[in-house]
């Protein structure tokens, strides 16, 4: 065993010990995970194209704004001029105003990310992308 003569050497020894401990504890689980991915050649695909798989393994930290949610859902409306269309238009105005209020902090207990959990109904965030839209039909309750 070597004598430690400086704080830098001590820190280096601690960091090395931590890495050895963590690597030793998770190595077998990591190997099983990689074997599972390899059965369908997913491990190779992830290594070849990590940018395409990043959304599956890394949390999206991009903040969502009200306009993003407004653009994300495109309603399927009734015929122009019908009484249902007028009612649907009024509901859309309330929906947009509510999103803007949440974004502005007027609904302190809610954040826009919570709307995605509500919409998804599984308690998980939906894959957010400005290039996709979800058609939402109006239904009477």
PDB file of N, CA, C and O in Angstrom, residues 39-90:
ATOM      1  N   UNK A  39     -30.087  -9.381 -28.677  1.00  0.00           N
ATOM      2  CA  UNK A  39     -30.898 -10.445 -29.267  1.00  0.00           C
ATOM      3  C   UNK A  39     -31.631  -9.980 -30.521  1.00  0.00           C
ATOM      4  O   UNK A  39     -31.857 -10.768 -31.434  1.00  0.00           O
ATOM      5  N   UNK A  40     -32.019  -8.732 -30.562  1.00  0.00           N
ATOM      6  CA  UNK A  40     -32.697  -8.192 -31.746  1.00  0.00           C
ATOM      7  C   UNK A  40     -31.819  -7.205 -32.502  1.00  0.00           C
ATOM      8  O   UNK A  40     -32.301  -6.387 -33.277  1.00  0.00           O
ATOM      9  N   UNK A  41     -30.528  -7.265 -32.216  1.00  0.00           N
ATOM     10  CA  UNK A  41     -29.531  -6.390 -32.841  1.00  0.00           C
ATOM     11  C   UNK A  41     -29.763  -4.910 -32.522  1.00  0.00           C
ATOM     12  O   UNK A  41     -29.359  -4.030 -33.273  1.00  0.00           O
ATOM     13  N   UNK A  42     -30.463  -4.654 -31.407  1.00  0.00           N
ATOM     14  CA  UNK A  42     -30.686  -3.267 -30.995  1.00  0.00           C
ATOM     15  C   UNK A  42     -29.410  -2.616 -30.487  1.00  0.00           C
ATOM     16  O   UNK A  42     -29.201  -1.424 -30.689  1.00  0.00           O
ATOM     17  N   UNK A  43     -28.563  -3.387 -29.812  1.00  0.00           N
ATOM     18  CA  UNK A  43     -27.317  -2.825 -29.283  1.00  0.00           C
ATOM     19  C   UNK A  43     -26.475  -2.251 -30.422  1.00  0.00           C
ATOM     20  O   UNK A  43     -25.930  -1.145 -30.304  1.00  0.00           O
ATOM     21  N   UNK A  44     -26.387  -2.983 -31.524  1.00  0.00           N
ATOM     22  CA  UNK A  44     -25.607  -2.509 -32.670  1.00  0.00           C
ATOM     23  C   UNK A  44     -26.234  -1.265 -33.289  1.00  0.00           C
ATOM     24  O   UNK A  44     -25.538  -0.326 -33.681  1.00  0.00           O
ATOM     25  N   UNK A  45     -27.558  -1.257 -33.372  1.00  0.00           N
ATOM     26  CA  UNK A  45     -28.252  -0.096 -33.936  1.00  0.00           C
ATOM     27  C   UNK A  45     -28.059   1.136 -33.053  1.00  0.00           C
ATOM     28  O   UNK A  45     -27.857   2.241 -33.559  1.00  0.00           O
ATOM     29  N   UNK A  46     -28.105   0.948 -31.735  1.00  0.00           N
ATOM     30  CA  UNK A  46     -27.913   2.073 -30.813  1.00  0.00           C
ATOM     31  C   UNK A  46     -26.498   2.610 -30.931  1.00  0.00           C
ATOM     32  O   UNK A  46     -26.285   3.827 -30.955  1.00  0.00           O
ATOM     33  N   UNK A  47     -25.513   1.718 -31.030  1.00  0.00           N
ATOM     34  CA  UNK A  47     -24.129   2.160 -31.161  1.00  0.00           C
ATOM     35  C   UNK A  47     -23.878   2.840 -32.499  1.00  0.00           C
ATOM     36  O   UNK A  47     -23.118   3.797 -32.586  1.00  0.00           O
ATOM     37  N   UNK A  48     -24.550   2.376 -33.546  1.00  0.00           N
ATOM     38  CA  UNK A  48     -24.359   2.968 -34.872  1.00  0.00           C
ATOM     39  C   UNK A  48     -25.067   4.311 -35.021  1.00  0.00           C
ATOM     40  O   UNK A  48     -24.574   5.203 -35.709  1.00  0.00           O
ATOM     41  N   UNK A  49     -26.230   4.468 -34.366  1.00  0.00           N
ATOM     42  CA  UNK A  49     -27.037   5.689 -34.517  1.00  0.00           C
ATOM     43  C   UNK A  49     -27.527   6.183 -33.150  1.00  0.00           C
ATOM     44  O   UNK A  49     -28.733   6.189 -32.893  1.00  0.00           O
ATOM     45  N   UNK A  50     -26.643   6.616 -32.277  1.00  0.00           N
ATOM     46  CA  UNK A  50     -27.071   7.010 -30.922  1.00  0.00           C
ATOM     47  C   UNK A  50     -28.019   8.202 -30.907  1.00  0.00           C
ATOM     48  O   UNK A  50     -28.890   8.291 -30.039  1.00  0.00           O
ATOM     49  N   UNK A  51     -27.912   9.082 -31.881  1.00  0.00           N
ATOM     50  CA  UNK A  51     -28.775  10.268 -31.904  1.00  0.00           C
ATOM     51  C   UNK A  51     -30.245   9.904 -32.096  1.00  0.00           C
ATOM     52  O   UNK A  51     -31.138  10.585 -31.602  1.00  0.00           O
ATOM     53  N   UNK A  52     -30.519   8.807 -32.791  1.00  0.00           N
ATOM     54  CA  UNK A  52     -31.903   8.379 -33.021  1.00  0.00           C
ATOM     55  C   UNK A  52     -32.523   7.730 -31.782  1.00  0.00           C
ATOM     56  O   UNK A  52     -33.741   7.724 -31.635  1.00  0.00           O
ATOM     57  N   UNK A  53     -31.693   7.176 -30.912  1.00  0.00           N
ATOM     58  CA  UNK A  53     -32.181   6.460 -29.736  1.00  0.00           C
ATOM     59  C   UNK A  53     -32.100   7.292 -28.460  1.00  0.00           C
ATOM     60  O   UNK A  53     -32.525   6.851 -27.407  1.00  0.00           O
ATOM     61  N   UNK A  54     -31.555   8.480 -28.562  1.00  0.00           N
ATOM     62  CA  UNK A  54     -31.354   9.320 -27.380  1.00  0.00           C
ATOM     63  C   UNK A  54     -32.662   9.589 -26.639  1.00  0.00           C
ATOM     64  O   UNK A  54     -32.721   9.534 -25.417  1.00  0.00           O
ATOM     65  N   UNK A  55     -33.732   9.851 -27.358  1.00  0.00           N
ATOM     66  CA  UNK A  55     -35.025  10.160 -26.729  1.00  0.00           C
ATOM     67  C   UNK A  55     -35.559   8.997 -25.898  1.00  0.00           C
ATOM     68  O   UNK A  55     -36.325   9.204 -24.969  1.00  0.00           O
ATOM     69  N   UNK A  56     -35.153   7.777 -26.212  1.00  0.00           N
ATOM     70  CA  UNK A  56     -35.602   6.618 -25.452  1.00  0.00           C
ATOM     71  C   UNK A  56     -34.916   6.497 -24.101  1.00  0.00           C
ATOM     72  O   UNK A  56     -35.486   5.954 -23.160  1.00  0.00           O
ATOM     73  N   UNK A  57     -33.682   6.998 -24.010  1.00  0.00           N
ATOM     74  CA  UNK A  57     -32.880   6.780 -22.820  1.00  0.00           C
ATOM     75  C   UNK A  57     -32.553   8.044 -22.032  1.00  0.00           C
ATOM     76  O   UNK A  57     -32.102   7.954 -20.893  1.00  0.00           O
ATOM     77  N   UNK A  58     -32.757   9.209 -22.607  1.00  0.00           N
ATOM     78  CA  UNK A  58     -32.397  10.467 -21.957  1.00  0.00           C
ATOM     79  C   UNK A  58     -33.643  11.334 -21.838  1.00  0.00           C
ATOM     80  O   UNK A  58     -34.381  11.518 -22.802  1.00  0.00           O
ATOM     81  N   UNK A  59     -33.870  11.879 -20.660  1.00  0.00           N
ATOM     82  CA  UNK A  59     -35.031  12.730 -20.424  1.00  0.00           C
ATOM     83  C   UNK A  59     -34.923  14.020 -21.229  1.00  0.00           C
ATOM     84  O   UNK A  59     -33.861  14.627 -21.309  1.00  0.00           O
ATOM     85  N   UNK A  60     -36.025  14.423 -21.813  1.00  0.00           N
ATOM     86  CA  UNK A  60     -36.076  15.670 -22.567  1.00  0.00           C
ATOM     87  C   UNK A  60     -36.209  16.827 -21.585  1.00  0.00           C
ATOM     88  O   UNK A  60     -37.174  16.901 -20.840  1.00  0.00           O
ATOM     89  N   UNK A  61     -35.237  17.729 -21.580  1.00  0.00           N
ATOM     90  CA  UNK A  61     -35.261  18.858 -20.652  1.00  0.00           C
ATOM     91  C   UNK A  61     -35.728  20.142 -21.323  1.00  0.00           C
ATOM     92  O   UNK A  61     -35.706  21.196 -20.702  1.00  0.00           O
ATOM     93  N   UNK A  62     -36.162  20.046 -22.556  1.00  0.00           N
ATOM     94  CA  UNK A  62     -36.652  21.210 -23.291  1.00  0.00           C
ATOM     95  C   UNK A  62     -37.968  21.683 -22.671  1.00  0.00           C
ATOM     96  O   UNK A  62     -38.884  20.906 -22.452  1.00  0.00           O
ATOM     97  N   UNK A  63     -38.045  22.964 -22.349  1.00  0.00           N
ATOM     98  CA  UNK A  63     -39.267  23.513 -21.780  1.00  0.00           C
ATOM     99  C   UNK A  63     -40.318  23.671 -22.886  1.00  0.00           C
ATOM    100  O   UNK A  63     -40.015  24.066 -23.996  1.00  0.00           O
ATOM    101  N   UNK A  64     -41.528  23.352 -22.535  1.00  0.00           N
ATOM    102  CA  UNK A  64     -42.641  23.441 -23.478  1.00  0.00           C
ATOM    103  C   UNK A  64     -43.357  24.768 -23.251  1.00  0.00           C
ATOM    104  O   UNK A  64     -43.558  25.181 -22.109  1.00  0.00           O
ATOM    105  N   UNK A  65     -43.756  25.423 -24.323  1.00  0.00           N
ATOM    106  CA  UNK A  65     -44.516  26.667 -24.185  1.00  0.00           C
ATOM    107  C   UNK A  65     -45.957  26.411 -24.661  1.00  0.00           C
ATOM    108  O   UNK A  65     -46.259  25.381 -25.266  1.00  0.00           O
ATOM    109  N   UNK A  66     -46.832  27.348 -24.353  1.00  0.00           N
ATOM    110  CA  UNK A  66     -48.251  27.198 -24.695  1.00  0.00           C
ATOM    111  C   UNK A  66     -48.445  27.018 -26.199  1.00  0.00           C
ATOM    112  O   UNK A  66     -49.254  26.192 -26.631  1.00  0.00           O
ATOM    113  N   UNK A  67     -47.704  27.759 -26.994  1.00  0.00           N
ATOM    114  CA  UNK A  67     -47.854  27.659 -28.447  1.00  0.00           C
ATOM    115  C   UNK A  67     -47.482  26.265 -28.938  1.00  0.00           C
ATOM    116  O   UNK A  67     -48.093  25.758 -29.885  1.00  0.00           O
ATOM    117  N   UNK A  68     -46.495  25.620 -28.293  1.00  0.00           N
ATOM    118  CA  UNK A  68     -46.140  24.247 -28.676  1.00  0.00           C
ATOM    119  C   UNK A  68     -47.333  23.311 -28.484  1.00  0.00           C
ATOM    120  O   UNK A  68     -47.613  22.474 -29.338  1.00  0.00           O
ATOM    121  N   UNK A  69     -48.023  23.442 -27.360  1.00  0.00           N
ATOM    122  CA  UNK A  69     -49.180  22.582 -27.109  1.00  0.00           C
ATOM    123  C   UNK A  69     -50.333  22.911 -28.043  1.00  0.00           C
ATOM    124  O   UNK A  69     -51.053  22.016 -28.496  1.00  0.00           O
ATOM    125  N   UNK A  70     -50.524  24.179 -28.331  1.00  0.00           N
ATOM    126  CA  UNK A  70     -51.586  24.577 -29.266  1.00  0.00           C
ATOM    127  C   UNK A  70     -51.311  23.964 -30.639  1.00  0.00           C
ATOM    128  O   UNK A  70     -52.210  23.436 -31.295  1.00  0.00           O
ATOM    129  N   UNK A  71     -50.056  23.989 -31.080  1.00  0.00           N
ATOM    130  CA  UNK A  71     -49.688  23.423 -32.380  1.00  0.00           C
ATOM    131  C   UNK A  71     -49.684  21.906 -32.379  1.00  0.00           C
ATOM    132  O   UNK A  71     -49.855  21.284 -33.429  1.00  0.00           O
ATOM    133  N   UNK A  72     -49.477  21.307 -31.213  1.00  0.00           N
ATOM    134  CA  UNK A  72     -49.365  19.854 -31.122  1.00  0.00           C
ATOM    135  C   UNK A  72     -50.698  19.154 -31.397  1.00  0.00           C
ATOM    136  O   UNK A  72     -50.740  18.101 -32.007  1.00  0.00           O
ATOM    137  N   UNK A  73     -51.794  19.743 -30.950  1.00  0.00           N
ATOM    138  CA  UNK A  73     -53.111  19.124 -31.103  1.00  0.00           C
ATOM    139  C   UNK A  73     -53.939  19.900 -32.109  1.00  0.00           C
ATOM    140  O   UNK A  73     -54.218  21.070 -31.922  1.00  0.00           O
ATOM    141  N   UNK A  74     -54.324  19.242 -33.179  1.00  0.00           N
ATOM    142  CA  UNK A  74     -55.139  19.860 -34.209  1.00  0.00           C
ATOM    143  C   UNK A  74     -56.550  19.274 -34.115  1.00  0.00           C
ATOM    144  O   UNK A  74     -56.753  18.099 -34.397  1.00  0.00           O
ATOM    145  N   UNK A  75     -57.527  20.083 -33.726  1.00  0.00           N
ATOM    146  CA  UNK A  75     -58.887  19.557 -33.549  1.00  0.00           C
ATOM    147  C   UNK A  75     -59.555  19.242 -34.890  1.00  0.00           C
ATOM    148  O   UNK A  75     -59.272  19.864 -35.906  1.00  0.00           O
ATOM    149  N   UNK A  76     -60.437  18.267 -34.856  1.00  0.00           N
ATOM    150  CA  UNK A  76     -61.284  17.941 -36.000  1.00  0.00           C
ATOM    151  C   UNK A  76     -62.633  18.588 -35.693  1.00  0.00           C
ATOM    152  O   UNK A  76     -63.351  18.147 -34.808  1.00  0.00           O
ATOM    153  N   UNK A  77     -62.940  19.659 -36.413  1.00  0.00           N
ATOM    154  CA  UNK A  77     -64.116  20.473 -36.109  1.00  0.00           C
ATOM    155  C   UNK A  77     -65.317  20.091 -36.972  1.00  0.00           C
ATOM    156  O   UNK A  77     -65.177  19.492 -38.031  1.00  0.00           O
ATOM    157  N   UNK A  78     -66.470  20.487 -36.507  1.00  0.00           N
ATOM    158  CA  UNK A  78     -67.723  20.276 -37.253  1.00  0.00           C
ATOM    159  C   UNK A  78     -67.794  21.230 -38.436  1.00  0.00           C
ATOM    160  O   UNK A  78     -66.922  22.080 -38.639  1.00  0.00           O
ATOM    161  N   UNK A  79     -68.866  21.131 -39.183  1.00  0.00           N
ATOM    162  CA  UNK A  79     -69.077  21.940 -40.387  1.00  0.00           C
ATOM    163  C   UNK A  79     -69.139  23.421 -40.016  1.00  0.00           C
ATOM    164  O   UNK A  79     -69.765  23.809 -39.025  1.00  0.00           O
ATOM    165  N   UNK A  80     -68.494  24.260 -40.839  1.00  0.00           N
ATOM    166  CA  UNK A  80     -68.499  25.705 -40.619  1.00  0.00           C
ATOM    167  C   UNK A  80     -69.933  26.225 -40.651  1.00  0.00           C
ATOM    168  O   UNK A  80     -70.725  25.857 -41.513  1.00  0.00           O
ATOM    169  N   UNK A  81     -70.277  27.071 -39.671  1.00  0.00           N
ATOM    170  CA  UNK A  81     -71.600  27.660 -39.602  1.00  0.00           C
ATOM    171  C   UNK A  81     -72.571  26.894 -38.718  1.00  0.00           C
ATOM    172  O   UNK A  81     -73.631  27.415 -38.377  1.00  0.00           O
ATOM    173  N   UNK A  82     -72.227  25.679 -38.340  1.00  0.00           N
ATOM    174  CA  UNK A  82     -73.126  24.899 -37.488  1.00  0.00           C
ATOM    175  C   UNK A  82     -73.013  25.359 -36.032  1.00  0.00           C
ATOM    176  O   UNK A  82     -72.033  25.985 -35.635  1.00  0.00           O
ATOM    177  N   UNK A  83     -74.047  25.064 -35.253  1.00  0.00           N
ATOM    178  CA  UNK A  83     -74.026  25.458 -33.843  1.00  0.00           C
ATOM    179  C   UNK A  83     -72.945  24.682 -33.086  1.00  0.00           C
ATOM    180  O   UNK A  83     -72.332  25.206 -32.157  1.00  0.00           O
ATOM    181  N   UNK A  84     -72.691  23.452 -33.495  1.00  0.00           N
ATOM    182  CA  UNK A  84     -71.611  22.684 -32.861  1.00  0.00           C
ATOM    183  C   UNK A  84     -70.261  23.335 -33.123  1.00  0.00           C
ATOM    184  O   UNK A  84     -69.407  23.371 -32.250  1.00  0.00           O
ATOM    185  N   UNK A  85     -70.059  23.843 -34.330  1.00  0.00           N
ATOM    186  CA  UNK A  85     -68.791  24.486 -34.676  1.00  0.00           C
ATOM    187  C   UNK A  85     -68.569  25.711 -33.808  1.00  0.00           C
ATOM    188  O   UNK A  85     -67.458  25.977 -33.356  1.00  0.00           O
ATOM    189  N   UNK A  86     -69.646  26.481 -33.561  1.00  0.00           N
ATOM    190  CA  UNK A  86     -69.520  27.659 -32.693  1.00  0.00           C
ATOM    191  C   UNK A  86     -69.134  27.244 -31.272  1.00  0.00           C
ATOM    192  O   UNK A  86     -68.278  27.864 -30.643  1.00  0.00           O
ATOM    193  N   UNK A  87     -69.754  26.180 -30.787  1.00  0.00           N
ATOM    194  CA  UNK A  87     -69.441  25.677 -29.448  1.00  0.00           C
ATOM    195  C   UNK A  87     -67.993  25.173 -29.389  1.00  0.00           C
ATOM    196  O   UNK A  87     -67.266  25.437 -28.428  1.00  0.00           O
ATOM    197  N   UNK A  88     -67.565  24.463 -30.422  1.00  0.00           N
ATOM    198  CA  UNK A  88     -66.196  23.953 -30.471  1.00  0.00           C
ATOM    199  C   UNK A  88     -65.181  25.096 -30.518  1.00  0.00           C
ATOM    200  O   UNK A  88     -64.145  25.043 -29.866  1.00  0.00           O
ATOM    201  N   UNK A  89     -65.488  26.140 -31.271  1.00  0.00           N
ATOM    202  CA  UNK A  89     -64.601  27.300 -31.348  1.00  0.00           C
ATOM    203  C   UNK A  89     -64.469  27.978 -29.992  1.00  0.00           C
ATOM    204  O   UNK A  89     -63.371  28.398 -29.598  1.00  0.00           O
ATOM    205  N   UNK A  90     -65.572  28.075 -29.262  1.00  0.00           N
ATOM    206  CA  UNK A  90     -65.546  28.665 -27.922  1.00  0.00           C
ATOM    207  C   UNK A  90     -64.670  27.826 -26.980  1.00  0.00           C
ATOM    208  O   UNK A  90     -63.861  28.343 -26.225  1.00  0.00           O
TER     209      UNK A  90
END
